[in-house]
């Protein structure tokens, strides 16, 4: 297993001149969509690891949902892919040993409803899960091993003080010929829900790369997307 790459300096993301506005819309949507594909492949790999076991699953009490807005209304849901990519998660997770997936959830949120300003990508599932620490750690590790991605800051536990749910985060660099994005990715996994959250800001200024801040944001995302099953 190759060691993680050394981190770049904090607050020194790759910055390039933006392309013209018309081409930029397709470019930023395309790069965000590429992250969806990568994360989906990671989750599909995670849910097939392990040996068969049937006992010890937690009760199904909570679901992962995609509300119309997130983070106090700052982000608006612009693409719900749960009926396509989410169904693929469910299909490929059938028969695995340490997860009973009920529903896959894949959504893209845009900052202020404008896809050229920023995106918040959520990919996960809900059901009944064991080995939550391993699931969270492996999701981040494999996200950083994807093609076209460089690890700027390796995965680390940045669980906010007082949180009952562990949060792991990393910083990744994703490159296209005319666009480079440096962004934080955080993950959680509990007995009923598991998700990766990628927070991208497009333009000269990249997303906040303070992982403690990213972890707090992820906790807020979790609080707004995890709902009790009625």
Tab-separated table of C-alpha atoms in Angstrom:
chain	number	residue	atom	x	y	z
A	1	UNK	CA	0.000	0.000	0.000
A	2	UNK	CA	1.624	3.299	-1.052
A	3	UNK	CA	2.058	5.904	1.682
A	4	UNK	CA	-0.066	9.065	1.523
A	5	UNK	CA	1.426	11.960	-0.366
A	6	UNK	CA	2.792	14.852	1.698
A	7	UNK	CA	0.421	17.754	2.184
A	8	UNK	CA	0.669	21.024	0.298
A	9	UNK	CA	0.841	24.261	2.231
A	10	UNK	CA	-2.424	25.329	3.807
A	11	UNK	CA	-4.241	28.036	1.899
A	12	UNK	CA	-2.124	27.738	-1.271
A	13	UNK	CA	-4.474	26.066	-3.750
A	14	UNK	CA	-3.778	25.848	-7.490
A	15	UNK	CA	-5.296	28.966	-9.073
A	16	UNK	CA	-5.759	29.462	-12.819
A	17	UNK	CA	-7.550	31.972	-14.999
A	18	UNK	CA	-11.206	31.028	-15.512
A	19	UNK	CA	-12.443	30.174	-19.021
A	20	UNK	CA	-15.217	32.232	-20.652
A	21	UNK	CA	-18.518	32.046	-18.793
A	22	UNK	CA	-20.389	29.891	-21.326
A	23	UNK	CA	-17.718	27.201	-21.425
A	24	UNK	CA	-17.192	27.471	-17.664
A	25	UNK	CA	-20.752	26.337	-16.882
A	26	UNK	CA	-20.252	23.018	-18.641
A	27	UNK	CA	-16.737	22.660	-17.256
A	28	UNK	CA	-17.584	23.054	-13.594
A	29	UNK	CA	-20.667	20.859	-13.900
A	30	UNK	CA	-18.561	18.275	-15.684
A	31	UNK	CA	-15.834	18.197	-13.055
A	32	UNK	CA	-18.428	17.951	-10.288
A	33	UNK	CA	-20.094	15.124	-12.171
A	34	UNK	CA	-16.757	13.370	-12.470
A	35	UNK	CA	-16.440	13.401	-8.706
A	36	UNK	CA	-19.842	11.682	-8.485
A	37	UNK	CA	-18.579	8.835	-10.671
A	38	UNK	CA	-15.414	8.463	-8.597
A	39	UNK	CA	-17.254	8.486	-5.276
A	40	UNK	CA	-19.821	6.015	-6.566
A	41	UNK	CA	-17.073	3.582	-7.558
A	42	UNK	CA	-15.494	3.943	-4.119
A	43	UNK	CA	-18.734	3.187	-2.298
A	44	UNK	CA	-19.466	0.212	-4.525
A	45	UNK	CA	-16.040	-1.203	-3.644
A	46	UNK	CA	-16.496	-0.575	0.074
A	47	UNK	CA	-19.772	-2.424	0.320
A	48	UNK	CA	-18.339	-5.598	-1.221
A	49	UNK	CA	-15.420	-6.046	1.186
A	50	UNK	CA	-15.424	-8.661	3.922
A	51	UNK	CA	-16.570	-12.137	4.898
A	52	UNK	CA	-20.141	-13.280	5.374
A	53	UNK	CA	-21.860	-12.496	8.678
A	54	UNK	CA	-25.515	-12.038	9.493
A	55	UNK	CA	-25.866	-10.957	13.134
A	56	UNK	CA	-25.271	-7.777	15.084
A	57	UNK	CA	-26.897	-5.221	12.806
A	58	UNK	CA	-28.326	-2.078	14.446
A	59	UNK	CA	-32.015	-1.296	14.216
A	60	UNK	CA	-33.149	0.804	11.255
A	61	UNK	CA	-34.120	4.113	12.868
A	62	UNK	CA	-32.832	6.827	10.518
A	63	UNK	CA	-32.802	7.594	6.794
A	64	UNK	CA	-30.603	9.802	4.591
A	65	UNK	CA	-32.628	12.354	2.610
A	66	UNK	CA	-31.983	15.264	0.251
A	67	UNK	CA	-33.848	18.410	1.391
A	68	UNK	CA	-34.525	21.220	-1.091
A	69	UNK	CA	-31.866	23.416	0.551
A	70	UNK	CA	-28.890	22.855	2.862
A	71	UNK	CA	-26.748	24.871	5.257
A	72	UNK	CA	-29.391	27.390	6.247
A	73	UNK	CA	-30.617	27.779	2.678
A	74	UNK	CA	-27.267	28.735	1.162
A	75	UNK	CA	-27.168	25.672	-1.109
A	76	UNK	CA	-30.018	24.569	-3.384
A	77	UNK	CA	-30.591	21.055	-4.689
A	78	UNK	CA	-29.950	21.136	-8.444
A	79	UNK	CA	-29.584	17.424	-9.246
A	80	UNK	CA	-30.994	14.370	-7.480
A	81	UNK	CA	-29.387	11.248	-8.932
A	82	UNK	CA	-30.768	8.859	-6.335
A	83	UNK	CA	-33.059	7.185	-8.873
A	84	UNK	CA	-30.106	6.343	-11.143
A	85	UNK	CA	-26.759	6.214	-9.331
A	86	UNK	CA	-28.510	5.571	-6.031
A	87	UNK	CA	-30.281	2.519	-7.460
A	88	UNK	CA	-26.930	1.228	-8.685
A	89	UNK	CA	-25.590	1.438	-5.137
A	90	UNK	CA	-28.531	-0.600	-3.901
A	91	UNK	CA	-28.266	-3.233	-6.633
A	92	UNK	CA	-24.536	-3.789	-6.237
A	93	UNK	CA	-24.735	-3.991	-2.443
A	94	UNK	CA	-27.054	-7.010	-2.417
A	95	UNK	CA	-25.708	-9.868	-0.318
A	96	UNK	CA	-22.777	-8.058	1.320
A	97	UNK	CA	-21.808	-9.097	4.812
A	98	UNK	CA	-21.612	-5.926	6.898
A	99	UNK	CA	-24.231	-3.643	5.335
A	100	UNK	CA	-27.901	-3.945	4.551
A	101	UNK	CA	-28.499	-1.036	2.176
A	102	UNK	CA	-32.048	0.236	1.967
A	103	UNK	CA	-31.558	3.245	-0.288
A	104	UNK	CA	-28.712	4.977	-2.136
A	105	UNK	CA	-28.684	8.773	-2.079
A	106	UNK	CA	-26.770	10.950	-4.565
A	107	UNK	CA	-27.313	14.700	-4.838
A	108	UNK	CA	-25.646	17.863	-6.082
A	109	UNK	CA	-26.301	21.227	-4.436
A	110	UNK	CA	-25.275	24.569	-5.945
A	111	UNK	CA	-24.236	27.645	-4.010
A	112	UNK	CA	-27.144	30.065	-4.251
A	113	UNK	CA	-28.580	27.881	-6.997
A	114	UNK	CA	-25.740	28.921	-9.355
A	115	UNK	CA	-23.682	25.905	-10.542
A	116	UNK	CA	-20.775	28.168	-11.576
A	117	UNK	CA	-20.194	29.418	-8.016
A	118	UNK	CA	-19.865	26.220	-6.056
A	119	UNK	CA	-21.156	22.724	-5.453
A	120	UNK	CA	-21.828	20.534	-2.468
A	121	UNK	CA	-21.848	16.868	-3.487
A	122	UNK	CA	-23.424	14.212	-1.267
A	123	UNK	CA	-23.084	10.511	-2.026
A	124	UNK	CA	-24.161	7.873	0.457
A	125	UNK	CA	-26.784	5.425	1.577
A	126	UNK	CA	-28.939	4.417	4.490
A	127	UNK	CA	-29.862	1.085	5.972
A	128	UNK	CA	-28.136	-0.952	8.686
A	129	UNK	CA	-24.338	-0.933	8.885
A	130	UNK	CA	-21.534	-2.532	10.878
A	131	UNK	CA	-17.855	-1.499	11.019
A	132	UNK	CA	-18.549	2.201	10.699
A	133	UNK	CA	-14.997	3.337	11.523
A	134	UNK	CA	-13.554	1.175	8.756
A	135	UNK	CA	-16.193	2.313	6.282
A	136	UNK	CA	-15.464	5.992	6.941
A	137	UNK	CA	-11.679	5.601	6.791
A	138	UNK	CA	-11.704	3.476	3.635
A	139	UNK	CA	-14.062	5.856	1.835
A	140	UNK	CA	-11.642	8.756	2.312
A	141	UNK	CA	-8.573	6.679	1.486
A	142	UNK	CA	-9.988	5.435	-1.798
A	143	UNK	CA	-11.348	8.826	-2.751
A	144	UNK	CA	-7.757	10.091	-2.669
A	145	UNK	CA	-6.553	7.183	-4.826
A	146	UNK	CA	-8.926	7.933	-7.721
A	147	UNK	CA	-7.573	8.778	-11.184
A	148	UNK	CA	-6.912	12.463	-11.721
A	149	UNK	CA	-6.896	13.197	-7.987
A	150	UNK	CA	-3.956	14.253	-5.825
A	151	UNK	CA	-4.043	14.166	-2.033
A	152	UNK	CA	-3.132	17.605	-0.697
A	153	UNK	CA	-3.865	16.800	2.959
A	154	UNK	CA	-4.203	13.125	3.974
A	155	UNK	CA	-7.318	11.853	5.766
A	156	UNK	CA	-7.498	12.591	9.462
A	157	UNK	CA	-10.015	12.433	12.276
A	158	UNK	CA	-11.308	15.959	12.837
A	159	UNK	CA	-14.397	15.135	14.864
A	160	UNK	CA	-15.670	18.351	16.472
A	161	UNK	CA	-15.645	18.440	20.248
A	162	UNK	CA	-18.813	17.011	21.717
A	163	UNK	CA	-19.920	15.177	18.567
A	164	UNK	CA	-21.170	11.626	19.073
A	165	UNK	CA	-20.459	10.875	15.401
A	166	UNK	CA	-16.893	10.706	14.107
A	167	UNK	CA	-15.971	12.884	11.123
A	168	UNK	CA	-12.940	12.258	8.918
A	169	UNK	CA	-11.720	14.772	6.323
A	170	UNK	CA	-9.035	15.267	3.677
A	171	UNK	CA	-8.135	17.836	1.006
A	172	UNK	CA	-7.965	16.760	-2.641
A	173	UNK	CA	-6.818	18.402	-5.869
A	174	UNK	CA	-8.687	17.520	-9.031
A	175	UNK	CA	-7.339	18.694	-12.391
A	176	UNK	CA	-8.836	19.289	-15.796
A	177	UNK	CA	-6.903	20.842	-18.722
A	178	UNK	CA	-8.246	24.343	-17.989
A	179	UNK	CA	-9.413	24.052	-14.389
A	180	UNK	CA	-7.897	22.927	-11.105
A	181	UNK	CA	-10.010	22.600	-7.977
A	182	UNK	CA	-8.718	22.110	-4.452
A	183	UNK	CA	-11.479	21.046	-2.100
A	184	UNK	CA	-12.179	19.286	1.210
A	185	UNK	CA	-13.976	15.962	1.402
A	186	UNK	CA	-15.428	14.680	4.666
A	187	UNK	CA	-17.146	11.456	5.605
A	188	UNK	CA	-19.279	10.006	8.349
A	189	UNK	CA	-20.644	6.541	8.976
A	190	UNK	CA	-23.028	5.485	11.710
A	191	UNK	CA	-25.280	2.505	12.252
A	192	UNK	CA	-27.897	3.719	9.775
A	193	UNK	CA	-26.272	6.239	7.403
A	194	UNK	CA	-22.968	6.756	5.597
A	195	UNK	CA	-21.951	9.566	3.244
A	196	UNK	CA	-19.119	11.457	1.593
A	197	UNK	CA	-19.495	15.238	1.330
A	198	UNK	CA	-17.360	17.161	-1.187
A	199	UNK	CA	-17.457	20.960	-0.914
A	200	UNK	CA	-16.245	22.800	-4.037
A	201	UNK	CA	-15.983	26.508	-4.731
A	202	UNK	CA	-15.309	27.522	-8.332
A	203	UNK	CA	-13.338	30.607	-9.339
A	204	UNK	CA	-10.201	32.301	-8.069
A	205	UNK	CA	-11.014	31.466	-4.446
A	206	UNK	CA	-11.267	27.809	-3.523
A	207	UNK	CA	-13.372	26.288	-0.793
A	208	UNK	CA	-12.407	26.758	2.830
A	209	UNK	CA	-9.565	24.281	3.392
A	210	UNK	CA	-9.735	24.404	7.176
A	211	UNK	CA	-10.640	20.781	7.934
A	212	UNK	CA	-12.073	21.637	11.326
A	213	UNK	CA	-14.441	24.032	9.606
A	214	UNK	CA	-15.217	21.416	6.945
A	215	UNK	CA	-15.994	18.874	9.663
A	216	UNK	CA	-18.408	21.278	11.347
A	217	UNK	CA	-20.081	21.882	7.988
A	218	UNK	CA	-20.369	18.126	7.472
A	219	UNK	CA	-21.992	17.725	10.858
A	220	UNK	CA	-24.524	20.382	9.887
A	221	UNK	CA	-25.135	18.601	6.578
A	222	UNK	CA	-25.691	15.400	8.504
A	223	UNK	CA	-28.115	17.102	10.895
A	224	UNK	CA	-30.156	18.353	7.912
A	225	UNK	CA	-30.084	15.113	5.887
A	226	UNK	CA	-30.470	12.379	8.522
A	227	UNK	CA	-34.103	12.017	9.554
A	228	UNK	CA	-35.887	9.596	11.852
A	229	UNK	CA	-37.924	6.929	10.098
A	230	UNK	CA	-41.550	7.526	11.017
